[in-house]
Short mmCIF file of C-alpha atoms and ligand atoms in Angstrom, two decimals:
data_model
loop_
_atom_site.label_atom_id
_atom_site.label_comp_id
_atom_site.label_asym_id
_atom_site.label_seq_id
_atom_site.Cartn_x
_atom_site.Cartn_y
_atom_site.Cartn_z
CA MET I 1 23.47 0.58 26.45
CA SER I 2 19.77 1.46 27.78
CA ASP I 3 18.40 4.61 26.78
CA GLU I 4 18.73 6.07 30.05
CA LEU I 5 22.57 5.51 30.01
CA THR I 6 22.65 6.84 26.53
CA ARG I 7 20.98 10.05 27.43
CA LEU I 8 23.13 10.60 30.44
CA LYS I 9 26.07 10.23 28.32
CA SER I 10 25.00 12.51 25.64
CA GLU I 11 23.79 15.02 28.15
CA THR I 12 27.00 14.99 29.85
CA GLU I 13 28.97 15.44 26.76
CA ALA I 14 26.84 18.34 25.63
CA ALA I 15 27.33 19.99 29.06
CA LEU I 16 31.06 19.53 28.80
CA ALA I 17 31.07 21.17 25.42
CA ALA I 18 29.07 24.16 26.81
CA VAL I 19 31.39 24.86 29.68
CA SER I 20 33.87 27.79 29.06
CA ASP I 21 35.83 27.75 32.29
CA LEU I 22 37.18 25.52 34.96
CA LYS I 23 34.40 26.57 37.55
CA ALA I 24 31.49 25.47 35.15
CA TRP I 25 33.45 22.49 34.30
CA ASP I 26 33.75 21.29 37.98
CA ALA I 27 30.05 21.90 38.41
CA VAL I 28 29.39 19.48 35.60
CA ARG I 29 31.88 16.89 36.94
CA VAL I 30 30.28 16.98 40.58
CA SER I 31 26.74 16.59 39.03
CA VAL I 32 27.74 13.38 37.24
CA LEU I 33 30.48 11.65 39.46
CA GLY I 34 29.92 13.48 42.65
CA ARG I 35 28.47 12.00 45.91
CA ASN I 36 25.06 13.06 44.69
CA GLY I 37 25.80 12.82 41.10
CA SER I 38 23.57 11.32 38.34
CA LEU I 39 25.98 8.21 37.72
CA THR I 40 26.58 7.63 41.17
CA ALA I 41 22.88 7.52 41.87
CA LEU I 42 22.70 4.97 39.14
CA LEU I 43 25.48 2.75 40.61
CA LYS I 44 23.86 2.98 44.07
CA GLY I 45 20.69 1.70 42.52
CA LEU I 46 22.40 -1.60 41.51
CA GLY I 47 21.89 -3.06 44.88
CA ALA I 48 18.23 -3.40 44.45
CA LEU I 49 18.55 -5.46 41.34
CA ASP I 50 18.51 -9.26 41.05
CA PRO I 51 22.03 -10.86 40.50
CA VAL I 52 21.69 -11.42 36.79
CA SER I 53 20.53 -7.88 35.82
CA ARG I 54 22.92 -6.50 38.32
CA ARG I 55 25.94 -8.10 36.55
CA GLU I 56 24.90 -6.86 33.07
CA ARG I 57 23.80 -3.23 34.30
CA GLY I 58 26.82 -3.15 36.58
CA ALA I 59 29.23 -3.75 33.65
CA ALA I 60 27.28 -1.06 31.45
CA LEU I 61 27.57 1.39 34.31
CA ASN I 62 31.34 0.89 34.83
CA ARG I 63 31.96 1.21 31.04
CA LEU I 64 29.98 4.50 31.15
CA ARG I 65 31.80 5.59 34.19
CA ASP I 66 35.21 5.12 32.38
CA GLU I 67 34.01 6.88 29.25
CA LEU I 68 32.70 9.99 31.16
CA THR I 69 35.58 10.19 33.46
CA GLN I 70 37.78 10.14 30.38
CA ALA I 71 35.72 12.82 28.58
CA ILE I 72 35.65 15.00 31.69
CA GLU I 73 39.39 14.74 32.17
CA ALA I 74 39.92 15.63 28.58
CA ARG I 75 37.75 18.80 28.77
CA ARG I 76 39.74 19.93 31.85
CA VAL I 77 43.04 19.61 29.88
CA ALA I 78 41.62 21.61 26.94
CA LEU I 79 40.17 24.27 29.33
CA GLU I 80 43.41 24.76 30.98
CA ALA I 81 45.31 25.00 27.58
CA ALA I 82 42.87 27.47 26.40
CA GLU I 83 43.13 29.54 29.69
CA LEU I 84 47.01 29.49 29.33
CA ASP I 85 46.67 30.45 25.61
CA ALA I 86 44.45 33.41 26.59
CA ARG I 87 46.76 34.55 29.18
CA LEU I 88 49.70 34.24 27.02
CA ALA I 89 48.04 36.33 24.22
CA ALA I 90 46.75 39.06 26.80
CA GLU I 91 50.41 39.45 28.26
CA ARG I 92 52.22 39.30 25.02
CA LEU I 93 55.29 41.43 25.18
CA ASP I 94 56.27 43.45 22.05
CA PRO I 95 59.97 43.74 22.22
CA SER I 96 59.94 46.20 19.14
CA LEU I 97 58.18 48.91 21.17
CA PRO I 98 60.82 51.48 21.91
CA PRO I 99 61.11 52.21 25.73
CA LEU I 100 59.41 55.39 27.07
CA PRO I 101 61.98 57.97 28.19
CA SER I 102 61.43 58.24 31.74
CA PRO I 103 62.43 61.64 33.24
CA SER I 104 62.54 60.13 36.73
CA GLY I 105 64.57 56.87 36.14
CA LEU I 106 68.22 57.67 36.00
CA ILE I 107 71.39 55.57 36.41
CA HIS I 108 73.27 56.57 39.78
CA PRO I 109 76.96 57.79 38.97
CA ILE I 110 78.48 54.77 40.84
CA SER I 111 76.51 52.42 38.68
CA ARG I 112 77.46 54.25 35.58
CA ALA I 113 81.03 54.46 36.49
CA ALA I 114 81.13 50.62 37.08
CA GLU I 115 79.26 50.03 33.71
CA GLU I 116 81.90 52.28 31.89
CA ILE I 117 84.89 50.52 33.64
CA ALA I 118 83.47 47.13 32.85
CA ALA I 119 82.88 48.28 29.13
CA LEU I 120 86.41 49.38 28.78
CA PHE I 121 88.11 46.38 30.37
CA GLY I 122 85.65 44.17 28.62
CA ALA I 123 87.07 45.15 25.35
CA MET I 124 90.41 44.26 26.60
CA GLY I 125 89.24 40.78 27.27
CA PHE I 126 88.45 40.99 31.07
CA ARG I 127 85.31 39.50 32.57
CA ILE I 128 83.63 40.37 35.63
CA ALA I 129 84.27 38.30 38.68
CA GLU I 130 82.45 38.76 42.12
CA GLY I 131 82.63 37.83 45.71
CA PRO I 132 80.79 38.18 48.96
CA ASP I 133 80.96 41.28 51.10
CA ILE I 134 81.70 39.15 54.20
CA GLU I 135 85.11 37.51 53.94
CA ASP I 136 87.25 35.42 55.97
CA ASP I 137 90.52 36.79 57.37
CA TRP I 138 92.57 34.55 55.05
CA ARG I 139 91.14 35.77 51.86
CA ASN I 140 90.83 39.47 52.84
CA PHE I 141 94.40 39.52 54.32
CA GLY I 142 96.59 36.34 54.87
CA ALA I 143 96.42 34.91 51.23
CA LEU I 144 97.24 38.47 50.14
CA ASN I 145 100.55 38.40 51.96
CA ILE I 146 99.28 40.98 54.53
CA PRO I 147 101.12 40.06 57.67
CA ALA I 148 99.68 39.63 61.18
CA HIS I 149 100.82 43.02 62.34
CA HIS I 150 99.59 45.10 59.39
CA SER I 151 97.65 48.20 60.48
CA ALA I 152 94.86 47.39 58.04
CA ARG I 153 93.99 44.50 60.35
CA GLU I 154 93.39 46.63 63.24
CA ASP I 155 89.71 47.08 64.64
CA MET I 156 90.22 50.67 63.85
CA ASP I 157 89.92 50.17 60.06
CA THR I 158 88.24 46.82 59.58
CA PHE I 159 84.57 45.94 60.53
CA TYR I 160 84.83 42.49 62.14
CA LEU I 161 81.84 40.19 62.65
CA ALA I 162 81.33 37.85 65.74
CA ALA I 163 83.63 34.85 65.78
CA GLY I 164 82.51 31.73 64.17
CA ALA I 165 82.89 28.13 65.39
CA ASP I 166 86.56 28.14 64.46
CA GLY I 167 87.06 30.97 66.71
CA ARG I 168 88.08 33.20 63.64
CA ARG I 169 86.08 36.59 63.21
CA PRO I 170 84.95 37.09 59.61
CA VAL I 171 85.35 40.72 58.20
CA LEU I 172 83.40 43.09 55.92
CA ARG I 173 85.89 43.03 52.95
CA THR I 174 88.20 46.07 53.23
CA HIS I 175 89.02 45.97 49.57
CA THR I 176 88.04 43.90 46.43
CA SER I 177 91.46 42.11 46.52
CA PRO I 178 90.04 38.84 48.08
CA VAL I 179 88.32 38.11 44.86
CA GLN I 180 91.61 37.91 43.19
CA VAL I 181 92.17 34.89 45.58
CA ARG I 182 89.00 33.39 44.97
CA THR I 183 89.45 33.73 41.15
CA MET I 184 92.66 32.07 41.24
CA LEU I 185 91.57 29.27 43.41
CA SER I 186 88.54 28.64 41.23
CA ALA I 187 90.22 27.94 37.92
CA PRO I 188 93.57 27.60 36.43
CA PRO I 189 95.15 30.60 34.54
CA PRO I 190 95.17 32.48 32.13
CA ILE I 191 92.82 34.92 34.10
CA ARG I 192 91.61 38.23 33.13
CA VAL I 193 89.11 39.65 35.47
CA ILE I 194 87.81 42.87 36.88
CA VAL I 195 85.94 42.99 40.25
CA PRO I 196 83.70 45.93 40.66
CA GLY I 197 82.05 45.82 44.25
CA ARG I 198 81.29 47.11 47.69
CA THR I 199 84.04 47.52 50.29
CA TYR I 200 84.02 48.71 53.94
CA ARG I 201 86.39 50.54 56.19
CA ALA I 202 85.76 52.23 59.64
CA ASP I 203 86.42 55.69 58.17
CA HIS I 204 83.81 58.72 57.79
CA ASP I 205 84.55 62.16 56.46
CA ALA I 206 84.13 64.34 53.26
CA THR I 207 86.21 61.92 51.32
CA HIS I 208 85.74 58.55 53.13
CA SER I 209 82.65 56.53 53.67
CA PRO I 210 82.44 53.33 55.80
CA MET I 211 81.05 51.64 52.60
CA PHE I 212 82.51 52.50 49.31
CA HIS I 213 83.23 50.71 45.90
CA GLN I 214 86.36 49.58 44.39
CA CYS I 215 87.17 48.04 41.09
CA GLU I 216 90.02 45.26 41.13
CA GLY I 217 91.90 43.99 38.06
CA LEU I 218 93.84 40.95 37.78
CA ALA I 219 95.63 39.37 34.73
CA ILE I 220 97.63 36.13 34.94
CA ASP I 221 99.42 34.55 32.17
CA ARG I 222 102.62 33.40 30.72
CA GLY I 223 105.31 36.19 30.25
CA LEU I 224 103.26 39.13 31.51
CA THR I 225 105.25 42.13 32.43
CA LEU I 226 105.20 45.46 33.87
CA GLY I 227 104.93 46.88 30.31
CA HIS I 228 101.50 45.04 29.95
CA LEU I 229 100.50 46.57 33.26
CA LYS I 230 101.39 50.07 32.14
CA GLY I 231 99.72 49.63 28.72
CA CYS I 232 96.68 48.44 29.93
CA LEU I 233 96.21 51.25 32.72
CA ILE I 234 97.22 54.01 30.20
CA ASP I 235 94.79 52.80 27.58
CA PHE I 236 92.11 52.59 30.29
CA LEU I 237 92.58 55.90 31.95
CA ARG I 238 92.74 57.77 28.74
CA ALA I 239 89.68 56.10 27.37
CA TYR I 240 87.68 56.40 30.76
CA PHE I 241 88.51 60.11 31.15
CA GLY I 242 88.19 60.69 27.24
CA ILE I 243 91.40 62.44 27.16
CA GLY I 244 93.75 60.94 24.36
CA ASP I 245 96.91 62.50 25.66
CA LEU I 246 96.19 62.40 29.48
CA PRO I 247 99.50 62.22 31.28
CA VAL I 248 99.88 59.18 33.30
CA ARG I 249 102.70 58.59 35.89
CA PHE I 250 103.73 55.24 37.48
CA ARG I 251 105.19 55.97 41.04
CA SER I 252 107.09 53.18 42.98
CA SER I 253 105.12 52.17 46.18
CA TYR I 254 104.34 49.36 48.32
CA PHE I 255 101.70 46.91 48.68
CA PRO I 256 101.99 43.54 50.39
CA PHE I 257 100.33 41.71 47.62
CA THR I 258 102.40 42.93 44.62
CA GLU I 259 106.24 43.22 43.82
CA PRO I 260 107.17 45.79 42.44
CA SER I 261 104.23 47.94 43.53
CA MET I 262 103.24 51.31 41.78
CA GLU I 263 100.82 54.07 42.55
CA VAL I 264 99.36 55.44 39.42
CA ASP I 265 98.93 59.39 39.01
CA ILE I 266 97.12 61.33 36.22
CA GLY I 267 97.86 64.91 35.37
CA TRP I 268 95.55 67.53 36.41
CA ASN I 269 95.46 71.16 37.43
CA ARG I 270 94.98 71.22 41.43
CA LYS I 271 93.56 74.74 41.34
CA THR I 272 90.72 74.38 38.79
CA GLY I 273 90.26 70.71 38.94
CA GLU I 274 90.81 70.39 35.24
CA LEU I 275 92.34 67.04 34.10
CA GLY I 276 94.83 66.41 31.60
CA ARG I 277 96.83 69.55 31.90
CA GLY I 278 98.18 71.93 34.71
CA GLY I 279 101.42 70.14 35.80
CA ASP I 280 100.00 68.72 39.12
CA TRP I 281 99.72 65.06 39.65
CA LEU I 282 96.74 63.24 41.25
CA GLU I 283 96.92 59.45 42.74
CA ILE I 284 94.22 57.41 40.98
CA LEU I 285 94.87 53.83 41.68
CA GLY I 286 97.35 51.17 43.03
CA SER I 287 98.94 48.47 41.05
CA GLY I 288 101.76 46.10 40.75
CA MET I 289 102.88 42.71 39.63
CA VAL I 290 101.40 39.89 41.61
CA HIS I 291 103.62 38.83 44.44
CA PRO I 292 104.98 35.19 43.92
CA LYS I 293 103.88 34.44 47.40
CA VAL I 294 100.36 35.45 46.53
CA LEU I 295 100.45 33.17 43.46
CA ALA I 296 101.71 30.41 45.50
CA ASN I 297 99.05 30.88 48.10
CA CYS I 298 96.57 30.61 45.46
CA GLY I 299 97.98 27.30 43.91
CA ILE I 300 99.55 28.99 40.87
CA ASP I 301 103.39 28.35 40.18
CA PRO I 302 105.11 31.68 39.97
CA ARG I 303 107.80 30.28 37.92
CA GLU I 304 105.45 29.46 35.12
CA TRP I 305 102.95 32.44 35.57
CA GLN I 306 103.14 36.05 36.02
CA GLY I 307 100.48 38.43 36.72
CA PHE I 308 99.53 42.10 37.24
CA ALA I 309 96.78 43.62 39.61
CA PHE I 310 95.39 47.00 40.29
CA GLY I 311 92.72 48.54 42.48
CA MET I 312 90.85 51.63 42.15
CA GLY I 313 88.00 53.47 43.95
CA ILE I 314 84.84 53.95 41.83
CA GLU I 315 83.45 56.99 43.52
CA ARG I 316 86.84 58.57 43.07
CA VAL I 317 87.12 58.15 39.34
CA ALA I 318 83.35 59.06 39.05
CA MET I 319 84.02 62.16 41.08
CA LEU I 320 86.83 63.30 38.88
CA LYS I 321 85.14 62.54 35.65
CA ASN I 322 82.07 64.28 36.48
CA GLY I 323 83.39 67.16 38.62
CA ILE I 324 81.57 65.91 41.90
CA PRO I 325 83.22 67.63 44.93
CA ASP I 326 81.66 65.67 48.06
CA LEU I 327 81.59 61.91 48.51
CA ARG I 328 78.77 62.06 51.06
CA PRO I 329 75.80 62.73 48.49
CA PHE I 330 76.65 59.40 46.74
CA TYR I 331 74.69 57.69 49.46
CA GLU I 332 72.19 60.28 50.56
CA SER I 333 69.38 59.48 47.97
CA ASP I 334 68.81 63.19 47.39
CA LEU I 335 66.75 63.32 44.24
CA ARG I 336 68.08 66.83 43.22
CA TRP I 337 71.74 65.44 43.43
CA LEU I 338 70.63 62.28 41.50
CA ARG I 339 68.79 64.40 38.84
CA HIS I 340 71.96 66.37 38.42
CA TYR I 341 74.48 63.74 38.35
CA GLY I 342 72.50 60.81 37.09
CA THR I 343 72.67 59.53 33.68
CA SER I 344 69.73 58.48 31.43
CA ALA I 345 69.05 54.79 31.45
CA LEU I 346 68.62 55.00 27.63
CA LEU I 347 72.04 56.32 27.10
CA PRO I 348 74.14 53.32 25.98
CA THR I 349 77.51 53.02 27.66
CA MET I 350 80.09 54.30 25.19
CA LEU I 351 82.91 52.09 24.10
CA HIS I 352 85.52 54.40 23.82
CA GLU I 353 88.34 53.81 21.46
CA VAL I 354 90.83 51.68 23.45
CA GLY I 355 94.48 52.74 22.72
CA ALA I 356 95.59 55.16 20.11
N1 DAH Y 1 93.70 46.61 47.67
C1 DAH Y 1 94.30 48.07 47.69
C2 DAH Y 1 93.41 48.98 48.49
O1 DAH Y 1 92.45 48.68 48.87
C3 DAH Y 1 94.35 48.58 46.12
C4 DAH Y 1 95.21 47.77 45.38
C5 DAH Y 1 96.49 48.09 45.18
C6 DAH Y 1 94.66 46.59 44.62
C7 DAH Y 1 97.39 47.35 44.23
C8 DAH Y 1 95.61 45.80 43.75
C9 DAH Y 1 96.87 46.38 43.74
O2 DAH Y 1 95.14 44.81 43.18
O3 DAH Y 1 97.65 45.56 42.91
O4 DAH Y 1 94.05 50.07 48.84
#
């Protein structure tokens, strides 16, 4: 290699070694390989040489170009890696740092109640299942054995959306029960799920909101009985309200999707609102043994599998547990209310003792 080429090589290598960021690196690259770069100029000069020298010098220049291209590329890779390392070091997260107690960040009572419900049923082997807020008629009603003439289907109660291509109107789900259908259709039993989520009905007053929250429960297994349903719900209610001897009453009722169906009441004092004593009864959730037709609609053989289901209003249990008198402020984002009824984000969800 001629002195000129050797010098170009060592100068370029020195310049590459000196750059510390990609901008400076690019300037070096352009100064050598760019349109007006030093190596490009040498290559352009080849044309003026006689054929013999041109061949020789051309070969040397091509080699040099390969070497420099490689060196320049290697420097880019090294610079990028160094930049990434620097960023990773600067943005390092220290998970051992305790969180700062924040006086303004609080958990909303609905979220808190849903977390507590999930923790308690989680301890009993239930997992959380979810479904969309917009449902089709079949999952919200039909598969659940709710007949065509049932009042819940009337526009008065249900928010309908514009009809799709099939002429059917999707609905804002009126309960979390369609997720029972989704769960049964998605995997074979045994099943144990709870479904906390938003639900919608055309209703608005001090105790009803057009959007509210429910938590559904579904257990499917061989040989499940009413006894399992009762034990499960009694354990849950006593643990959730933190009252070990909370009176619980099962009252025969009717739901299209369960047979037999039961309303569940807890003991309280109607005058003072105190739970657990007082001789009055307060309805708290609906439940029952999953109707054989519902199992069959969802592809489960009712001769082999039995199940129980239940549904409760999350706002309702949160109001009772925390002595919240009115439903409306739940959705008003009034900070005074939230500061009063919210829970510190740092307080872990307590896993109460389930059962005696
Ligand atoms: N879906 C009912 C409602 O919204 C609540 C309910 C009752 C759910 C009984 C159930 C059940 O799963 O078994 O009023």
